[in-house]
Amino acid sequence: MDPLTQLNNCNCREQHLFECGRSQDLNMYLLVLDVNRFKKINDEHGHVQGDLALKAIANYLKESCIEKK
């Protein structure tokens, strides 16, 4: 788990893939995201603002990916 965003990281992905393979559960989604011009946020506004931007993006992703019934 990434300490800043509270999103799963690469290590978690590997563990989940292993567990899915063992259980034959193939219901899985993988989202890879590249934040365009993120370096510019850090350079122009500082790392604190960059961290806030990453947290905001992570929160939006978490809310968007919740299964709606």
Short mmCIF file of N, CA, C and O in Angstrom, two decimals:
data_model
loop_
_atom_site.label_atom_id
_atom_site.label_comp_id
_atom_site.label_asym_id
_atom_site.label_seq_id
_atom_site.Cartn_x
_atom_site.Cartn_y
_atom_site.Cartn_z
N MET A 1 0.87 -1.18 0.00
CA MET A 1 0.00 0.00 0.00
C MET A 1 0.91 1.23 0.00
O MET A 1 1.82 1.34 0.82
N ASP A 2 0.63 2.13 -0.92
CA ASP A 2 1.41 3.37 -0.98
C ASP A 2 1.02 4.24 0.22
O ASP A 2 -0.17 4.51 0.42
N PRO A 3 1.98 4.68 1.02
CA PRO A 3 1.64 5.45 2.23
C PRO A 3 1.00 6.80 1.95
O PRO A 3 0.22 7.28 2.75
N LEU A 4 1.32 7.41 0.81
CA LEU A 4 0.76 8.74 0.52
C LEU A 4 -0.67 8.64 -0.01
O LEU A 4 -1.58 9.30 0.49
N THR A 5 -0.88 7.81 -1.01
CA THR A 5 -2.18 7.75 -1.69
C THR A 5 -3.12 6.69 -1.13
O THR A 5 -4.31 6.72 -1.42
N GLN A 6 -2.57 5.77 -0.36
CA GLN A 6 -3.34 4.64 0.16
C GLN A 6 -3.90 3.75 -0.95
O GLN A 6 -4.93 3.10 -0.79
N LEU A 7 -3.23 3.74 -2.11
CA LEU A 7 -3.57 2.86 -3.22
C LEU A 7 -2.62 1.67 -3.20
O LEU A 7 -1.51 1.76 -2.70
N ASN A 8 -3.07 0.57 -3.78
CA ASN A 8 -2.20 -0.59 -3.88
C ASN A 8 -1.02 -0.27 -4.78
O ASN A 8 -1.15 0.44 -5.77
N ASN A 9 0.13 -0.82 -4.44
CA ASN A 9 1.33 -0.58 -5.23
C ASN A 9 1.71 -1.84 -6.01
O ASN A 9 0.97 -2.83 -6.02
N CYS A 10 2.86 -1.84 -6.64
CA CYS A 10 3.31 -2.97 -7.46
C CYS A 10 3.42 -4.25 -6.66
O CYS A 10 3.07 -5.33 -7.17
N ASN A 11 3.89 -4.18 -5.44
CA ASN A 11 4.01 -5.39 -4.63
C ASN A 11 2.65 -6.02 -4.39
O ASN A 11 2.49 -7.24 -4.43
N CYS A 12 1.66 -5.20 -4.14
CA CYS A 12 0.30 -5.70 -3.91
C CYS A 12 -0.24 -6.33 -5.19
O CYS A 12 -0.91 -7.36 -5.15
N ARG A 13 0.06 -5.73 -6.33
CA ARG A 13 -0.40 -6.27 -7.61
C ARG A 13 0.13 -7.67 -7.81
O ARG A 13 -0.61 -8.57 -8.19
N GLU A 14 1.42 -7.87 -7.56
CA GLU A 14 2.03 -9.18 -7.74
C GLU A 14 1.37 -10.22 -6.82
O GLU A 14 1.09 -11.34 -7.24
N GLN A 15 1.13 -9.86 -5.60
CA GLN A 15 0.49 -10.78 -4.65
C GLN A 15 -0.93 -11.10 -5.10
O GLN A 15 -1.35 -12.26 -5.07
N HIS A 16 -1.67 -10.11 -5.56
CA HIS A 16 -3.05 -10.32 -6.01
C HIS A 16 -3.08 -11.22 -7.24
O HIS A 16 -3.92 -12.12 -7.35
N LEU A 17 -2.17 -11.00 -8.19
CA LEU A 17 -2.10 -11.85 -9.38
C LEU A 17 -1.83 -13.30 -8.99
O LEU A 17 -2.43 -14.23 -9.54
N PHE A 18 -0.94 -13.49 -8.05
CA PHE A 18 -0.62 -14.84 -7.58
C PHE A 18 -1.85 -15.50 -6.96
O PHE A 18 -2.18 -16.64 -7.26
N GLU A 19 -2.55 -14.76 -6.11
CA GLU A 19 -3.74 -15.30 -5.45
C GLU A 19 -4.85 -15.60 -6.46
O GLU A 19 -5.54 -16.61 -6.34
N CYS A 20 -5.05 -14.73 -7.45
CA CYS A 20 -6.06 -14.97 -8.48
C CYS A 20 -5.73 -16.22 -9.28
O CYS A 20 -6.63 -17.00 -9.61
N GLY A 21 -4.47 -16.42 -9.58
CA GLY A 21 -4.06 -17.60 -10.33
C GLY A 21 -4.32 -18.88 -9.56
O GLY A 21 -4.71 -19.89 -10.14
N ARG A 22 -4.13 -18.83 -8.27
CA ARG A 22 -4.36 -20.02 -7.44
C ARG A 22 -5.84 -20.33 -7.29
O ARG A 22 -6.24 -21.48 -7.21
N SER A 23 -6.69 -19.30 -7.24
CA SER A 23 -8.11 -19.52 -6.98
C SER A 23 -8.94 -19.58 -8.26
O SER A 23 -10.15 -19.76 -8.20
N GLN A 24 -8.31 -19.38 -9.41
CA GLN A 24 -9.00 -19.35 -10.70
C GLN A 24 -10.01 -18.20 -10.78
O GLN A 24 -10.92 -18.23 -11.59
N ASP A 25 -9.87 -17.20 -9.93
CA ASP A 25 -10.73 -16.02 -9.96
C ASP A 25 -10.14 -15.04 -10.96
O ASP A 25 -9.09 -14.47 -10.73
N LEU A 26 -10.82 -14.84 -12.07
CA LEU A 26 -10.28 -14.00 -13.13
C LEU A 26 -10.93 -12.63 -13.18
O LEU A 26 -10.73 -11.89 -14.13
N ASN A 27 -11.74 -12.28 -12.19
CA ASN A 27 -12.38 -10.97 -12.15
C ASN A 27 -11.43 -9.95 -11.53
O ASN A 27 -11.39 -9.76 -10.34
N MET A 28 -10.65 -9.31 -12.39
CA MET A 28 -9.67 -8.36 -11.90
C MET A 28 -9.49 -7.26 -12.94
O MET A 28 -9.57 -7.51 -14.14
N TYR A 29 -9.27 -6.06 -12.47
CA TYR A 29 -9.01 -4.93 -13.34
C TYR A 29 -7.67 -4.32 -12.95
O TYR A 29 -7.33 -4.26 -11.78
N LEU A 30 -6.95 -3.86 -13.94
CA LEU A 30 -5.67 -3.22 -13.71
C LEU A 30 -5.71 -1.84 -14.36
O LEU A 30 -6.02 -1.72 -15.54
N LEU A 31 -5.43 -0.83 -13.59
CA LEU A 31 -5.42 0.54 -14.08
C LEU A 31 -4.02 1.10 -13.90
O LEU A 31 -3.48 1.11 -12.80
N VAL A 32 -3.42 1.52 -15.01
CA VAL A 32 -2.11 2.15 -14.96
C VAL A 32 -2.33 3.59 -15.37
O VAL A 32 -2.94 3.87 -16.41
N LEU A 33 -1.86 4.51 -14.56
CA LEU A 33 -2.15 5.93 -14.77
C LEU A 33 -0.86 6.73 -14.82
O LEU A 33 0.03 6.54 -13.98
N ASP A 34 -0.77 7.60 -15.80
CA ASP A 34 0.35 8.52 -15.91
C ASP A 34 -0.22 9.93 -15.80
O ASP A 34 -1.05 10.33 -16.63
N VAL A 35 0.15 10.65 -14.77
CA VAL A 35 -0.35 12.01 -14.57
C VAL A 35 0.50 12.95 -15.43
O VAL A 35 1.68 13.14 -15.16
N ASN A 36 -0.12 13.49 -16.47
CA ASN A 36 0.59 14.36 -17.40
C ASN A 36 1.12 15.61 -16.71
O ASN A 36 0.43 16.23 -15.90
N ARG A 37 2.35 15.94 -17.01
CA ARG A 37 3.01 17.15 -16.51
C ARG A 37 3.03 17.26 -14.98
O ARG A 37 3.00 18.35 -14.43
N PHE A 38 3.07 16.11 -14.31
CA PHE A 38 3.09 16.16 -12.85
C PHE A 38 4.35 16.83 -12.33
O PHE A 38 4.31 17.57 -11.34
N LYS A 39 5.47 16.63 -12.98
CA LYS A 39 6.73 17.25 -12.56
C LYS A 39 6.59 18.77 -12.50
O LYS A 39 7.13 19.43 -11.61
N LYS A 40 5.80 19.32 -13.41
CA LYS A 40 5.60 20.77 -13.44
C LYS A 40 4.89 21.26 -12.17
O LYS A 40 5.20 22.34 -11.66
N ILE A 41 3.97 20.46 -11.65
CA ILE A 41 3.29 20.83 -10.40
C ILE A 41 4.32 20.92 -9.28
O ILE A 41 4.35 21.90 -8.53
N ASN A 42 5.16 19.89 -9.16
CA ASN A 42 6.20 19.91 -8.12
C ASN A 42 7.17 21.07 -8.32
O ASN A 42 7.53 21.76 -7.35
N ASP A 43 7.60 21.30 -9.55
CA ASP A 43 8.58 22.35 -9.83
C ASP A 43 8.03 23.75 -9.56
O ASP A 43 8.72 24.61 -9.01
N GLU A 44 6.80 23.98 -9.96
CA GLU A 44 6.23 25.33 -9.85
C GLU A 44 5.55 25.61 -8.51
O GLU A 44 5.48 26.76 -8.07
N HIS A 45 5.01 24.56 -7.87
CA HIS A 45 4.22 24.79 -6.66
C HIS A 45 4.77 24.08 -5.42
O HIS A 45 4.25 24.27 -4.32
N GLY A 46 5.79 23.24 -5.61
CA GLY A 46 6.40 22.56 -4.48
C GLY A 46 5.85 21.16 -4.26
O GLY A 46 4.78 20.81 -4.74
N HIS A 47 6.63 20.38 -3.53
CA HIS A 47 6.28 18.98 -3.31
C HIS A 47 5.05 18.80 -2.43
O HIS A 47 4.32 17.81 -2.58
N VAL A 48 4.79 19.74 -1.54
CA VAL A 48 3.59 19.63 -0.70
C VAL A 48 2.34 19.70 -1.58
O VAL A 48 1.42 18.89 -1.44
N GLN A 49 2.34 20.63 -2.53
CA GLN A 49 1.19 20.74 -3.44
C GLN A 49 1.13 19.53 -4.36
O GLN A 49 0.04 19.05 -4.70
N GLY A 50 2.28 19.02 -4.77
CA GLY A 50 2.32 17.81 -5.58
C GLY A 50 1.72 16.63 -4.85
O GLY A 50 0.95 15.85 -5.42
N ASP A 51 2.05 16.50 -3.56
CA ASP A 51 1.47 15.43 -2.75
C ASP A 51 -0.04 15.59 -2.63
O ASP A 51 -0.78 14.61 -2.71
N LEU A 52 -0.49 16.82 -2.45
CA LEU A 52 -1.95 17.06 -2.37
C LEU A 52 -2.63 16.70 -3.68
O LEU A 52 -3.73 16.14 -3.67
N ALA A 53 -1.98 16.99 -4.79
CA ALA A 53 -2.55 16.64 -6.10
C ALA A 53 -2.64 15.12 -6.24
O ALA A 53 -3.67 14.60 -6.70
N LEU A 54 -1.60 14.40 -5.84
CA LEU A 54 -1.63 12.94 -5.91
C LEU A 54 -2.73 12.36 -5.02
O LEU A 54 -3.43 11.42 -5.41
N LYS A 55 -2.89 12.92 -3.83
CA LYS A 55 -3.95 12.45 -2.94
C LYS A 55 -5.32 12.70 -3.54
O LYS A 55 -6.21 11.85 -3.44
N ALA A 56 -5.51 13.86 -4.16
CA ALA A 56 -6.79 14.18 -4.78
C ALA A 56 -7.09 13.22 -5.92
O ALA A 56 -8.22 12.72 -6.07
N ILE A 57 -6.11 12.93 -6.74
CA ILE A 57 -6.28 11.98 -7.85
C ILE A 57 -6.61 10.59 -7.30
O ILE A 57 -7.52 9.92 -7.78
N ALA A 58 -5.89 10.17 -6.27
CA ALA A 58 -6.13 8.86 -5.66
C ALA A 58 -7.54 8.76 -5.10
O ALA A 58 -8.24 7.75 -5.29
N ASN A 59 -7.99 9.81 -4.42
CA ASN A 59 -9.34 9.80 -3.85
C ASN A 59 -10.39 9.74 -4.94
O ASN A 59 -11.39 9.02 -4.81
N TYR A 60 -10.18 10.46 -6.03
CA TYR A 60 -11.11 10.41 -7.15
C TYR A 60 -11.17 9.00 -7.73
O TYR A 60 -12.25 8.47 -8.01
N LEU A 61 -10.02 8.38 -7.88
CA LEU A 61 -9.97 7.01 -8.42
C LEU A 61 -10.70 6.03 -7.50
O LEU A 61 -11.45 5.17 -7.96
N LYS A 62 -10.44 6.15 -6.20
CA LYS A 62 -11.10 5.25 -5.25
C LYS A 62 -12.62 5.40 -5.31
O LYS A 62 -13.35 4.42 -5.35
N GLU A 63 -13.10 6.64 -5.36
CA GLU A 63 -14.55 6.88 -5.44
C GLU A 63 -15.13 6.39 -6.76
O GLU A 63 -16.23 5.86 -6.80
N SER A 64 -14.39 6.54 -7.83
CA SER A 64 -14.86 6.15 -9.16
C SER A 64 -14.89 4.64 -9.34
O SER A 64 -15.65 4.13 -10.17
N CYS A 65 -14.04 3.93 -8.63
CA CYS A 65 -13.91 2.48 -8.83
C CYS A 65 -14.73 1.65 -7.86
O CYS A 65 -14.70 0.43 -7.91
N ILE A 66 -15.48 2.30 -7.00
CA ILE A 66 -16.34 1.55 -6.08
C ILE A 66 -17.49 0.95 -6.88
O ILE A 66 -18.13 1.63 -7.67
N GLU A 67 -17.72 -0.33 -6.65
CA GLU A 67 -18.79 -1.01 -7.37
C GLU A 67 -20.14 -0.45 -6.94
O GLU A 67 -20.46 -0.42 -5.75
N LYS A 68 -20.89 0.02 -7.89
CA LYS A 68 -22.22 0.58 -7.63
C LYS A 68 -23.25 -0.53 -7.82
O LYS A 68 -23.19 -1.27 -8.79
N LYS A 69 -24.19 -0.63 -6.90
CA LYS A 69 -25.22 -1.67 -7.02
C LYS A 69 -26.54 -1.07 -7.40
O LYS A 69 -26.86 0.00 -7.27
#
